[in-house]
């Protein structure tokens, strides 16, 4: 997933961002609500993880603004506030789940996986499109019993394609979906990543699923059902 993680304590932000990245997610980690507000206006996310107490704009306010804008991605609120009235405030602001500090990493990742599975595209920990199956738990791709392993970035790119089948995705959209905020990929990085993903798909006789739309970007074209 493309995740926005907002946590003002670097000792919390860095390990959470690391474990999410290791699980194959693309994570924009920021320390204040104002920067998060700007990113939410510029980019689309699959999941928001918001600390309640943030400089400038609180996580609760961010969540309220996000829902008021009609955005529907799941929101996980993290906070030291553990009373029932506090939890009600967070949930009424539009949060989907609530996790109290100190955070247990195993429980944290379980909550993330549970929120991801709310997408209608996911069946458990598997994203399916035609006869292609993308397995979150092992970062592998399966087609008709044949299996190929993917790197973290290959997984992120294919997930993005599978979430937007038959849509032309521009290079800028792909960069925002796969690379974390503040990182600048090399000029040919997207071309190289698409080539690597095609090589993985070739193993499954599906390399022609990814179409280059010259002057625009790329499109995932699964075969029509016969």
mmCIF file of C-alpha atoms in Angstrom:
data_model
loop_
_atom_site.group_PDB
_atom_site.id
_atom_site.type_symbol
_atom_site.label_atom_id
_atom_site.label_comp_id
_atom_site.label_asym_id
_atom_site.label_seq_id
_atom_site.Cartn_x
_atom_site.Cartn_y
_atom_site.Cartn_z
ATOM 1 C CA UNK A 1 0.000 0.000 0.000
ATOM 2 C CA UNK A 2 0.873 3.668 -0.258
ATOM 3 C CA UNK A 3 0.814 4.766 3.401
ATOM 4 C CA UNK A 4 0.981 8.168 5.086
ATOM 5 C CA UNK A 5 2.500 7.809 8.560
ATOM 6 C CA UNK A 6 2.347 10.915 10.767
ATOM 7 C CA UNK A 7 4.197 10.726 14.096
ATOM 8 C CA UNK A 8 6.051 13.628 15.761
ATOM 9 C CA UNK A 9 8.382 11.426 17.847
ATOM 10 C CA UNK A 10 11.335 10.252 15.709
ATOM 11 C CA UNK A 11 11.860 7.305 18.077
ATOM 12 C CA UNK A 12 8.377 6.121 17.117
ATOM 13 C CA UNK A 13 8.346 7.277 13.494
ATOM 14 C CA UNK A 14 11.547 5.590 12.320
ATOM 15 C CA UNK A 15 10.873 2.014 13.543
ATOM 16 C CA UNK A 16 7.248 2.109 12.349
ATOM 17 C CA UNK A 17 8.296 3.381 8.921
ATOM 18 C CA UNK A 18 11.008 0.729 8.726
ATOM 19 C CA UNK A 19 8.730 -2.209 9.556
ATOM 20 C CA UNK A 20 6.080 -0.999 7.095
ATOM 21 C CA UNK A 21 8.693 -0.631 4.343
ATOM 22 C CA UNK A 22 10.081 -4.094 5.087
ATOM 23 C CA UNK A 23 6.557 -5.469 4.627
ATOM 24 C CA UNK A 24 6.505 -4.101 1.082
ATOM 25 C CA UNK A 25 4.653 -0.833 1.608
ATOM 26 C CA UNK A 26 5.634 2.596 0.274
ATOM 27 C CA UNK A 27 5.605 4.951 3.270
ATOM 28 C CA UNK A 28 5.657 8.731 3.494
ATOM 29 C CA UNK A 29 6.704 9.473 7.080
ATOM 30 C CA UNK A 30 6.261 13.032 8.397
ATOM 31 C CA UNK A 31 6.455 14.660 11.817
ATOM 32 C CA UNK A 32 3.741 17.339 11.814
ATOM 33 C CA UNK A 33 0.136 17.809 10.814
ATOM 34 C CA UNK A 34 0.776 20.745 8.511
ATOM 35 C CA UNK A 35 3.090 18.751 6.242
ATOM 36 C CA UNK A 36 0.628 15.862 6.345
ATOM 37 C CA UNK A 37 -2.204 18.189 5.330
ATOM 38 C CA UNK A 38 -0.203 19.345 2.304
ATOM 39 C CA UNK A 39 0.609 15.771 1.277
ATOM 40 C CA UNK A 40 -3.043 14.722 1.549
ATOM 41 C CA UNK A 41 -3.949 17.515 -0.857
ATOM 42 C CA UNK A 42 -1.269 16.414 -3.334
ATOM 43 C CA UNK A 43 -1.266 12.604 -3.192
ATOM 44 C CA UNK A 44 -3.548 9.608 -2.839
ATOM 45 C CA UNK A 45 -2.992 7.047 -0.085
ATOM 46 C CA UNK A 46 -4.310 3.567 0.653
ATOM 47 C CA UNK A 47 -3.932 3.959 4.423
ATOM 48 C CA UNK A 48 -3.383 6.808 6.892
ATOM 49 C CA UNK A 49 -1.680 6.216 10.250
ATOM 50 C CA UNK A 50 -2.085 9.328 12.393
ATOM 51 C CA UNK A 51 -0.749 10.188 15.822
ATOM 52 C CA UNK A 52 -3.399 12.036 17.813
ATOM 53 C CA UNK A 53 -1.101 14.734 19.279
ATOM 54 C CA UNK A 54 0.793 16.480 16.467
ATOM 55 C CA UNK A 55 2.390 19.907 16.090
ATOM 56 C CA UNK A 56 0.242 22.516 14.287
ATOM 57 C CA UNK A 57 -2.663 20.246 13.286
ATOM 58 C CA UNK A 58 -3.781 17.264 15.359
ATOM 59 C CA UNK A 59 -4.346 13.798 13.977
ATOM 60 C CA UNK A 60 -8.033 14.072 14.882
ATOM 61 C CA UNK A 61 -8.355 17.298 12.856
ATOM 62 C CA UNK A 62 -6.522 15.706 9.924
ATOM 63 C CA UNK A 63 -8.900 12.759 10.013
ATOM 64 C CA UNK A 64 -11.957 15.019 10.147
ATOM 65 C CA UNK A 65 -10.713 17.109 7.214
ATOM 66 C CA UNK A 66 -9.891 13.969 5.226
ATOM 67 C CA UNK A 67 -13.366 12.513 5.687
ATOM 68 C CA UNK A 68 -15.003 15.891 4.977
ATOM 69 C CA UNK A 69 -13.192 15.879 1.612
ATOM 70 C CA UNK A 70 -14.929 12.606 0.780
ATOM 71 C CA UNK A 71 -11.808 10.446 1.079
ATOM 72 C CA UNK A 72 -12.425 6.848 2.105
ATOM 73 C CA UNK A 73 -9.017 5.236 2.709
ATOM 74 C CA UNK A 74 -8.784 3.553 6.140
ATOM 75 C CA UNK A 75 -7.384 5.580 9.047
ATOM 76 C CA UNK A 76 -5.523 4.063 12.000
ATOM 77 C CA UNK A 77 -5.240 6.447 14.962
ATOM 78 C CA UNK A 78 -2.321 5.940 17.365
ATOM 79 C CA UNK A 79 -2.234 7.723 20.712
ATOM 80 C CA UNK A 80 -1.402 7.564 24.402
ATOM 81 C CA UNK A 81 -5.020 8.513 25.182
ATOM 82 C CA UNK A 82 -6.608 5.280 26.341
ATOM 83 C CA UNK A 83 -9.924 6.223 27.932
ATOM 84 C CA UNK A 84 -13.223 5.247 26.331
ATOM 85 C CA UNK A 85 -14.272 8.898 25.713
ATOM 86 C CA UNK A 86 -10.969 9.499 23.890
ATOM 87 C CA UNK A 87 -11.495 6.437 21.719
ATOM 88 C CA UNK A 88 -15.022 7.616 20.901
ATOM 89 C CA UNK A 89 -13.663 11.012 19.817
ATOM 90 C CA UNK A 90 -11.141 9.379 17.500
ATOM 91 C CA UNK A 91 -13.652 6.981 15.976
ATOM 92 C CA UNK A 92 -16.279 9.710 15.588
ATOM 93 C CA UNK A 93 -13.678 11.796 13.732
ATOM 94 C CA UNK A 94 -13.618 9.094 11.068
ATOM 95 C CA UNK A 95 -10.887 6.727 12.216
ATOM 96 C CA UNK A 96 -11.374 3.033 11.386
ATOM 97 C CA UNK A 97 -9.194 1.678 14.165
ATOM 98 C CA UNK A 98 -7.462 2.888 17.306
ATOM 99 C CA UNK A 99 -4.143 1.709 18.765
ATOM 100 C CA UNK A 100 -2.869 2.805 22.178
ATOM 101 C CA UNK A 101 0.813 3.509 22.892
ATOM 102 C CA UNK A 102 3.234 1.981 23.690
ATOM 103 C CA UNK A 103 2.867 0.215 20.371
ATOM 104 C CA UNK A 104 3.487 -3.491 20.023
ATOM 105 C CA UNK A 105 4.914 -3.958 16.518
ATOM 106 C CA UNK A 106 3.291 -7.362 15.993
ATOM 107 C CA UNK A 107 -0.154 -5.994 16.884
ATOM 108 C CA UNK A 108 0.503 -2.855 14.828
ATOM 109 C CA UNK A 109 1.230 -4.865 11.674
ATOM 110 C CA UNK A 110 -1.803 -7.078 12.312
ATOM 111 C CA UNK A 111 -3.990 -3.948 12.453
ATOM 112 C CA UNK A 112 -2.448 -2.710 9.191
ATOM 113 C CA UNK A 113 -3.132 -6.033 7.464
ATOM 114 C CA UNK A 114 -6.712 -6.061 8.772
ATOM 115 C CA UNK A 115 -7.371 -2.570 7.406
ATOM 116 C CA UNK A 116 -5.860 -3.524 4.066
ATOM 117 C CA UNK A 117 -8.192 -6.499 3.750
ATOM 118 C CA UNK A 118 -11.183 -4.153 3.801
ATOM 119 C CA UNK A 119 -10.493 -3.344 0.160
ATOM 120 C CA UNK A 120 -12.928 -5.324 -2.033
ATOM 121 C CA UNK A 121 -9.990 -6.270 -4.279
ATOM 122 C CA UNK A 122 -8.305 -8.280 -1.536
ATOM 123 C CA UNK A 123 -9.307 -11.808 -0.628
ATOM 124 C CA UNK A 124 -7.568 -12.362 2.694
ATOM 125 C CA UNK A 125 -3.923 -11.532 2.018
ATOM 126 C CA UNK A 126 -4.226 -12.028 -1.746
ATOM 127 C CA UNK A 127 -4.995 -9.458 -4.441
ATOM 128 C CA UNK A 128 -6.597 -11.082 -7.478
ATOM 129 C CA UNK A 129 -7.000 -9.888 -11.050
ATOM 130 C CA UNK A 130 -8.104 -12.377 -13.725
ATOM 131 C CA UNK A 131 -5.935 -15.441 -12.958
ATOM 132 C CA UNK A 132 -3.091 -13.413 -11.420
ATOM 133 C CA UNK A 133 -2.716 -13.653 -7.627
ATOM 134 C CA UNK A 134 -0.502 -11.282 -5.639
ATOM 135 C CA UNK A 135 0.275 -12.631 -2.162
ATOM 136 C CA UNK A 136 0.935 -9.981 0.482
ATOM 137 C CA UNK A 137 2.275 -12.328 3.134
ATOM 138 C CA UNK A 138 5.177 -13.639 1.018
ATOM 139 C CA UNK A 139 5.680 -10.956 -1.665
ATOM 140 C CA UNK A 140 5.073 -13.496 -4.406
ATOM 141 C CA UNK A 141 3.051 -13.579 -7.610
ATOM 142 C CA UNK A 142 1.152 -16.675 -8.721
ATOM 143 C CA UNK A 143 -0.560 -17.644 -11.967
ATOM 144 C CA UNK A 144 -2.086 -21.048 -12.632
ATOM 145 C CA UNK A 145 0.137 -22.687 -10.023
ATOM 146 C CA UNK A 146 3.397 -21.083 -11.207
ATOM 147 C CA UNK A 147 5.055 -18.765 -8.665
ATOM 148 C CA UNK A 148 7.637 -15.970 -8.890
ATOM 149 C CA UNK A 149 9.148 -13.870 -6.097
ATOM 150 C CA UNK A 150 9.082 -10.068 -6.295
ATOM 151 C CA UNK A 151 11.255 -7.358 -4.809
ATOM 152 C CA UNK A 152 9.537 -4.800 -2.575
ATOM 153 C CA UNK A 153 9.356 -2.186 -5.343
ATOM 154 C CA UNK A 154 8.212 -4.701 -7.947
ATOM 155 C CA UNK A 155 5.446 -5.753 -5.555
ATOM 156 C CA UNK A 156 4.394 -2.128 -4.952
ATOM 157 C CA UNK A 157 4.317 -1.368 -8.672
ATOM 158 C CA UNK A 158 2.312 -4.468 -9.567
ATOM 159 C CA UNK A 159 -0.144 -3.829 -6.738
ATOM 160 C CA UNK A 160 -0.627 -0.287 -8.060
ATOM 161 C CA UNK A 161 -1.242 -1.626 -11.566
ATOM 162 C CA UNK A 162 -3.666 -4.263 -10.282
ATOM 163 C CA UNK A 163 -5.610 -1.685 -8.307
ATOM 164 C CA UNK A 164 -6.021 0.372 -11.515
ATOM 165 C CA UNK A 165 -6.428 -2.134 -14.369
ATOM 166 C CA UNK A 166 -6.872 -0.781 -17.904
ATOM 167 C CA UNK A 167 -6.033 2.759 -16.717
ATOM 168 C CA UNK A 168 -3.118 4.710 -18.172
ATOM 169 C CA UNK A 169 -0.830 5.521 -15.250
ATOM 170 C CA UNK A 170 1.598 8.364 -15.837
ATOM 171 C CA UNK A 171 5.208 8.249 -14.776
ATOM 172 C CA UNK A 172 4.450 10.897 -12.157
ATOM 173 C CA UNK A 173 1.620 8.797 -10.701
ATOM 174 C CA UNK A 174 3.884 5.755 -10.558
ATOM 175 C CA UNK A 175 6.650 7.738 -8.882
ATOM 176 C CA UNK A 176 4.244 8.992 -6.213
ATOM 177 C CA UNK A 177 2.829 5.506 -5.646
ATOM 178 C CA UNK A 178 6.126 3.617 -5.387
ATOM 179 C CA UNK A 179 8.763 6.069 -4.138
ATOM 180 C CA UNK A 180 8.569 7.648 -0.732
ATOM 181 C CA UNK A 181 8.118 11.389 -0.301
ATOM 182 C CA UNK A 182 11.431 13.232 -0.339
ATOM 183 C CA UNK A 183 13.261 10.567 -2.334
ATOM 184 C CA UNK A 184 14.193 11.345 -5.923
ATOM 185 C CA UNK A 185 14.389 8.325 -8.236
ATOM 186 C CA UNK A 186 16.931 8.413 -11.037
ATOM 187 C CA UNK A 187 15.652 9.535 -14.423
ATOM 188 C CA UNK A 188 15.433 5.989 -15.784
ATOM 189 C CA UNK A 189 14.279 4.324 -12.543
ATOM 190 C CA UNK A 190 10.675 3.798 -13.635
ATOM 191 C CA UNK A 191 11.738 2.362 -16.999
ATOM 192 C CA UNK A 192 14.100 -0.049 -15.239
ATOM 193 C CA UNK A 193 11.469 -1.084 -12.681
ATOM 194 C CA UNK A 194 8.832 -1.743 -15.359
ATOM 195 C CA UNK A 195 11.369 -3.825 -17.318
ATOM 196 C CA UNK A 196 12.155 -5.912 -14.236
ATOM 197 C CA UNK A 197 8.472 -6.449 -13.540
ATOM 198 C CA UNK A 198 7.893 -7.545 -17.131
ATOM 199 C CA UNK A 199 10.705 -10.073 -16.696
ATOM 200 C CA UNK A 200 8.954 -11.484 -13.637
ATOM 201 C CA UNK A 201 5.654 -11.629 -15.540
ATOM 202 C CA UNK A 202 7.401 -13.316 -18.460
ATOM 203 C CA UNK A 203 8.049 -16.273 -16.167
ATOM 204 C CA UNK A 204 4.264 -16.557 -15.861
ATOM 205 C CA UNK A 205 3.628 -15.928 -19.585
ATOM 206 C CA UNK A 206 2.074 -12.551 -18.753
ATOM 207 C CA UNK A 207 4.708 -10.003 -19.845
ATOM 208 C CA UNK A 208 2.365 -8.564 -22.467
ATOM 209 C CA UNK A 209 -0.097 -7.545 -19.747
ATOM 210 C CA UNK A 210 1.898 -4.314 -19.233
ATOM 211 C CA UNK A 211 1.445 -1.968 -22.185
ATOM 212 C CA UNK A 212 3.611 1.079 -22.847
ATOM 213 C CA UNK A 213 1.431 4.049 -23.835
ATOM 214 C CA UNK A 214 3.981 6.251 -25.560
ATOM 215 C CA UNK A 215 4.093 9.827 -24.363
ATOM 216 C CA UNK A 216 1.783 9.036 -21.451
ATOM 217 C CA UNK A 217 2.852 6.088 -19.278
ATOM 218 C CA UNK A 218 1.863 2.453 -18.790
ATOM 219 C CA UNK A 219 -1.315 0.391 -18.582
ATOM 220 C CA UNK A 220 -2.067 -3.064 -17.202
ATOM 221 C CA UNK A 221 -4.260 -4.954 -19.674
ATOM 222 C CA UNK A 222 -5.396 -8.312 -18.287
ATOM 223 C CA UNK A 223 -6.857 -10.633 -20.912
ATOM 224 C CA UNK A 224 -10.601 -10.598 -21.360
ATOM 225 C CA UNK A 225 -12.355 -13.684 -19.991
ATOM 226 C CA UNK A 226 -13.094 -16.162 -22.762
#
